[in-house]
Backbone as CSV, one residue per row, in Angstrom:
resi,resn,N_x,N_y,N_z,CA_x,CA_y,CA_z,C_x,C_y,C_z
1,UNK,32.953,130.212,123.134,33.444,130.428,121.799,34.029,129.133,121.246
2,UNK,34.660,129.018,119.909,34.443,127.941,119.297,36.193,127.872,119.409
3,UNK,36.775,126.747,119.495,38.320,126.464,119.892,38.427,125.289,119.098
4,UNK,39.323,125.413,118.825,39.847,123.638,117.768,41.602,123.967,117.829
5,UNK,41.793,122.620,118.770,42.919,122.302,118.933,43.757,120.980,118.655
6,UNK,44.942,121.379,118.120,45.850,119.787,117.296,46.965,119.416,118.560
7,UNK,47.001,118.459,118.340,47.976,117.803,119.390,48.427,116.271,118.376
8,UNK,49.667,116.079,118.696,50.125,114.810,118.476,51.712,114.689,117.608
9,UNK,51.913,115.904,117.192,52.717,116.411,116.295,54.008,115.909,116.997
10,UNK,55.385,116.112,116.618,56.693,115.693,117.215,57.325,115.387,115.896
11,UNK,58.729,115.224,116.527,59.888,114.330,115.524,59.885,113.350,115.506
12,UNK,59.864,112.687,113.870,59.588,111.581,113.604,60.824,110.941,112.500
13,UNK,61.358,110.171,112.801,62.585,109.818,111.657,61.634,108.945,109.826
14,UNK,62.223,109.685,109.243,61.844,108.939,107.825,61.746,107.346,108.097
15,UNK,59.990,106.919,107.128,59.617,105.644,107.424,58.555,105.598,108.655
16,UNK,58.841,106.529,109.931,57.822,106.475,110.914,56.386,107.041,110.648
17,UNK,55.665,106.736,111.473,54.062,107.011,111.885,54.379,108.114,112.898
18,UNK,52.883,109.473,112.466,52.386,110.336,113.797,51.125,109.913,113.955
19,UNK,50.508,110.046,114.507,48.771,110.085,114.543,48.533,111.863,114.830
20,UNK,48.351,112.221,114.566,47.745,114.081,115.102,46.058,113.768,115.695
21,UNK,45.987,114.640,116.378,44.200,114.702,117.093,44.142,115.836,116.979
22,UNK,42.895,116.499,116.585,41.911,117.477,116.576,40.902,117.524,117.343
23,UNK,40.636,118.107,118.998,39.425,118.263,119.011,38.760,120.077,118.591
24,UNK,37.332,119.785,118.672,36.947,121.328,118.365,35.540,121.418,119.648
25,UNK,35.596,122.743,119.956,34.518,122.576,120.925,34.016,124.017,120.880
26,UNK,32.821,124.000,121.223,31.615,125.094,121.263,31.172,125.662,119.698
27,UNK,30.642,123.988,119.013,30.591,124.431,117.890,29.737,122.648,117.675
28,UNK,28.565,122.905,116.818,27.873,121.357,116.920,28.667,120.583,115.815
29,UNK,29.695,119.465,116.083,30.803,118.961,115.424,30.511,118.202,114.050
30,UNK,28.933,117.161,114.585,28.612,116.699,113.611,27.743,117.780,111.854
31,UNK,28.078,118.729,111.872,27.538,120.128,111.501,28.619,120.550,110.362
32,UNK,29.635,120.118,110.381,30.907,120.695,110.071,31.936,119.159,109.338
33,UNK,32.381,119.857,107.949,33.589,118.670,107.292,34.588,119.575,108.116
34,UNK,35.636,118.269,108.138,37.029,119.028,108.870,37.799,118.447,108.818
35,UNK,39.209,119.494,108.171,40.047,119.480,107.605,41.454,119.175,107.985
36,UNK,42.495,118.902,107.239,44.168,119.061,107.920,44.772,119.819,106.931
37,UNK,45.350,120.716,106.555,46.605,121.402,106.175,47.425,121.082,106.850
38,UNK,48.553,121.681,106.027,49.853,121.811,106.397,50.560,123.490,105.689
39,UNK,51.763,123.834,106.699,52.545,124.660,105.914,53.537,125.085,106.270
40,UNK,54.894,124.527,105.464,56.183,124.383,105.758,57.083,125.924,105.434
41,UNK,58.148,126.352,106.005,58.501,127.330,105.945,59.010,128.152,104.809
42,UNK,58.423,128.998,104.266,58.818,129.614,102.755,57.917,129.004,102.146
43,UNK,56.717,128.478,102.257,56.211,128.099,101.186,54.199,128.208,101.648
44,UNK,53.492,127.542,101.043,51.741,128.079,101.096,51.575,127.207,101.675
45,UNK,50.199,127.542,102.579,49.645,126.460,102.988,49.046,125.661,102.097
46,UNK,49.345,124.020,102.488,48.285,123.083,101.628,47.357,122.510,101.978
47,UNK,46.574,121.988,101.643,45.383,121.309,101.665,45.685,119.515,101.570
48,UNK,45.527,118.903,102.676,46.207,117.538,102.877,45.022,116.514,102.575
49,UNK,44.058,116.861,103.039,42.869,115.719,103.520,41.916,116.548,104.048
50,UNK,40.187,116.001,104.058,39.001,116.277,104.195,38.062,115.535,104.327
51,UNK,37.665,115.078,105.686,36.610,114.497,105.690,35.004,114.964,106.051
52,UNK,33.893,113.944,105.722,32.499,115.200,105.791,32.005,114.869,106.756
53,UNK,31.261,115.404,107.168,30.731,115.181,108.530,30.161,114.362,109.135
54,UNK,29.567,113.346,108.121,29.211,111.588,108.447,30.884,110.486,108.606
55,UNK,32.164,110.908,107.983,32.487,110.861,108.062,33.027,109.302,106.489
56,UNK,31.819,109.975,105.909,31.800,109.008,104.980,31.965,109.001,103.203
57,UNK,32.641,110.236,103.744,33.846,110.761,102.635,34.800,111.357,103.034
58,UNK,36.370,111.037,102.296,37.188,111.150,102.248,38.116,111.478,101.290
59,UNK,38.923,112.265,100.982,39.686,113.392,100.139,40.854,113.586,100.645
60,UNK,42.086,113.601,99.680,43.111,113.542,100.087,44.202,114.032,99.040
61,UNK,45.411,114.892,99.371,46.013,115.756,97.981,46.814,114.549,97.738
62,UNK,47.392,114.538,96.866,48.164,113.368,95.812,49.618,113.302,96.615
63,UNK,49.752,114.264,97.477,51.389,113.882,97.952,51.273,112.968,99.024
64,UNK,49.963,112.977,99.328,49.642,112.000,100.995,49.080,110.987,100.864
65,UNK,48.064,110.483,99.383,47.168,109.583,99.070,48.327,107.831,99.404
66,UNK,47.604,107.243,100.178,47.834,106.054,100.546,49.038,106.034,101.556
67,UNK,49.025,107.125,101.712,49.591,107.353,103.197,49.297,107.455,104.605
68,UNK,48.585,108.777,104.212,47.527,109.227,105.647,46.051,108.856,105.587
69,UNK,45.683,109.089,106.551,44.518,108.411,106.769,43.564,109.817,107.584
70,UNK,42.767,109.930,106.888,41.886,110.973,108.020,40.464,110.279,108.700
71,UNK,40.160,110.235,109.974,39.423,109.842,110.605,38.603,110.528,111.292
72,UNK,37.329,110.908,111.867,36.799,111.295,113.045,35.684,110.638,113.857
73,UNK,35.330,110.632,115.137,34.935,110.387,116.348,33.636,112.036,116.511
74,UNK,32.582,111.146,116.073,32.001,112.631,116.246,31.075,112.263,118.038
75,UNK,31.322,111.544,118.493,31.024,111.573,119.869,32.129,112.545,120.804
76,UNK,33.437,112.303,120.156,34.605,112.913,121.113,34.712,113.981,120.457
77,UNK,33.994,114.236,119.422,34.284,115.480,118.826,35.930,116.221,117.764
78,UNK,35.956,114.955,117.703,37.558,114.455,117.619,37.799,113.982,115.843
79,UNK,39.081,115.265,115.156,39.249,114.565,113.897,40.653,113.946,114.159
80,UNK,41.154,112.834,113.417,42.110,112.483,113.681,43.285,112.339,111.617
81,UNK,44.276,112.549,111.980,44.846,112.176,110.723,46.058,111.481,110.995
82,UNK,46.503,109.713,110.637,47.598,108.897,110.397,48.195,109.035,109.535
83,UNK,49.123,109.187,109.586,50.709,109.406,108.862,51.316,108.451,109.308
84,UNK,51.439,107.782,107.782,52.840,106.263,107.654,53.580,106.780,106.841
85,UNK,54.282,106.033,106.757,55.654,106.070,106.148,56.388,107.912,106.042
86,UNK,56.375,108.543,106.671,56.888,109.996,106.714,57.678,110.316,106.115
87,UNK,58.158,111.007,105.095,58.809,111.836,104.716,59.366,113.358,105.164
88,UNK,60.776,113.093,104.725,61.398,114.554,105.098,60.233,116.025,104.375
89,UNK,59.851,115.624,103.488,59.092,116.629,102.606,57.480,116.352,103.328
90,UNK,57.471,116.005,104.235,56.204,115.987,105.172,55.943,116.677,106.882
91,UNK,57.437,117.746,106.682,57.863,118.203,107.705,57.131,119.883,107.092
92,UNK,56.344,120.228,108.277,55.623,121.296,108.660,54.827,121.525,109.512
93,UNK,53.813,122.919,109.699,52.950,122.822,110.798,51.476,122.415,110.193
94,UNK,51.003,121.150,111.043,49.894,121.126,110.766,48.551,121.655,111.152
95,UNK,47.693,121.822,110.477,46.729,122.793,111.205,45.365,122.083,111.075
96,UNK,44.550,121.473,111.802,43.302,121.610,111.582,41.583,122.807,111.245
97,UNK,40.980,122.277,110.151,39.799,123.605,110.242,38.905,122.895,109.885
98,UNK,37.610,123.561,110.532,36.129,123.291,110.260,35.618,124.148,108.885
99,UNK,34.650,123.651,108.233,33.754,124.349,107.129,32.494,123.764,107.660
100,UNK,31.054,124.873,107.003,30.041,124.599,107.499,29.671,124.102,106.017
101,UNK,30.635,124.226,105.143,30.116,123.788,103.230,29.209,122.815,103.182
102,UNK,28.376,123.058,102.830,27.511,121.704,102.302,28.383,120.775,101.043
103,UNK,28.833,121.003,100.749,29.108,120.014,99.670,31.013,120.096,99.409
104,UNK,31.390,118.970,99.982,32.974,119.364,99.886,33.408,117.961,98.788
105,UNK,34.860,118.317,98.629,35.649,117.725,97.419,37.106,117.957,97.631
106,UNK,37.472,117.096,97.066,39.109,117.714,96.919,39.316,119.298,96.541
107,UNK,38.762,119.581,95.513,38.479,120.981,95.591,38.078,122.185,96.692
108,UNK,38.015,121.634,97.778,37.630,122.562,98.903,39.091,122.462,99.674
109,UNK,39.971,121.794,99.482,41.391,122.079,100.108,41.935,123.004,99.524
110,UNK,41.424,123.413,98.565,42.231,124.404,97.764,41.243,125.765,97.499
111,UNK,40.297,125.749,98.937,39.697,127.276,99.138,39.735,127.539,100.226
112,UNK,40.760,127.764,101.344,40.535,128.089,102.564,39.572,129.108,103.319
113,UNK,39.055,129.601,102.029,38.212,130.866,102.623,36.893,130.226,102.894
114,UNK,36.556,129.147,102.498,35.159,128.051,102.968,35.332,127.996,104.483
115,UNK,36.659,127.982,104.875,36.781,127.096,106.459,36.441,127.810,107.513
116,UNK,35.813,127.798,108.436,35.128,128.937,109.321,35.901,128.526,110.494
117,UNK,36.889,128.025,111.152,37.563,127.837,112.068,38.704,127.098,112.296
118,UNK,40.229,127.288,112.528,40.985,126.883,112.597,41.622,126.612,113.695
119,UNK,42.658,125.739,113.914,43.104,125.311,115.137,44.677,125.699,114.842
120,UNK,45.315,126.161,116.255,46.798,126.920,116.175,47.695,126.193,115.651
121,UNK,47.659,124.802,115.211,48.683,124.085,114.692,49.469,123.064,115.790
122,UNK,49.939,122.068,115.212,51.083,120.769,115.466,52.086,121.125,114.824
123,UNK,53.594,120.940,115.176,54.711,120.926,114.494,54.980,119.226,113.896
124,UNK,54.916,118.830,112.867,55.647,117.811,112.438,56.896,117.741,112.002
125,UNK,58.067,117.114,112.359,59.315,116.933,111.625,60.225,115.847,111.529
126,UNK,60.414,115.412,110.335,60.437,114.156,109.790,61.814,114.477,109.185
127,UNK,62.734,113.842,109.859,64.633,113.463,109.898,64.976,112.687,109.323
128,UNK,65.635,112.354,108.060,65.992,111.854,107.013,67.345,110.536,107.704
């Protein structure tokens, strides 16, 4: 069955870097754009970043643009997302997901019902 798991998450003081990793497995990787949300307590999940499956587009919501960085490794099967400069308001759980969409956009962070697989989440928290 198909598993996608985040790792990398922790406490991070305002100003620091996380890196998060995503791998996903029993699922053909290069096949699939894949995603990072986030979603902090009392409030919706968001839509952070999206990359496509060549890995040669990239999408990103306006609170993270020139911040994070989304990457993937489609040999390791592996998405990755960098976080600089952190913010207290960048503290939540992050979640990785796959879509099989043919055609993604910034607009596809803001349809979770496209995403055909999700991963249980990273805690990020970022101390002022």
């Amino acid at each position: 069955q198909v598993q996608v798991v985040e790792s990398g998450g922790g406490l991070v003081q305002a100003g620091g870097s996380l890196r998060l990793s995503c791998t996903a497995s029993g699922l053909t990787f290069d096949d699939y754009a894949m995603a990072w949300f986030r979603q902090a307590p009392g409030k919706e999940r968001e839509g952070v970043s999206i990359i496509s499956w060549s890995g040669g587009s990239t999408y990103y919501a306006d609170s993270v643009k020139g911040r994070f960085t989304i990457s993937r490794d489609n040999a390791k099967n592996t998405v990755f997302l960098q976080m600089n400069s952190l913010k207290p308001e960048d503290t939540a759980m992050y979640f990785c997901a796959a879509t099989a969409h043919p055609a993604i956009g910034i607009s596809t962070l803001q349809a979770v019902q496209l995403f055909n697989y999700w991963g249980q989440g990273t805690q990020v928290t970022v101390s002022s």
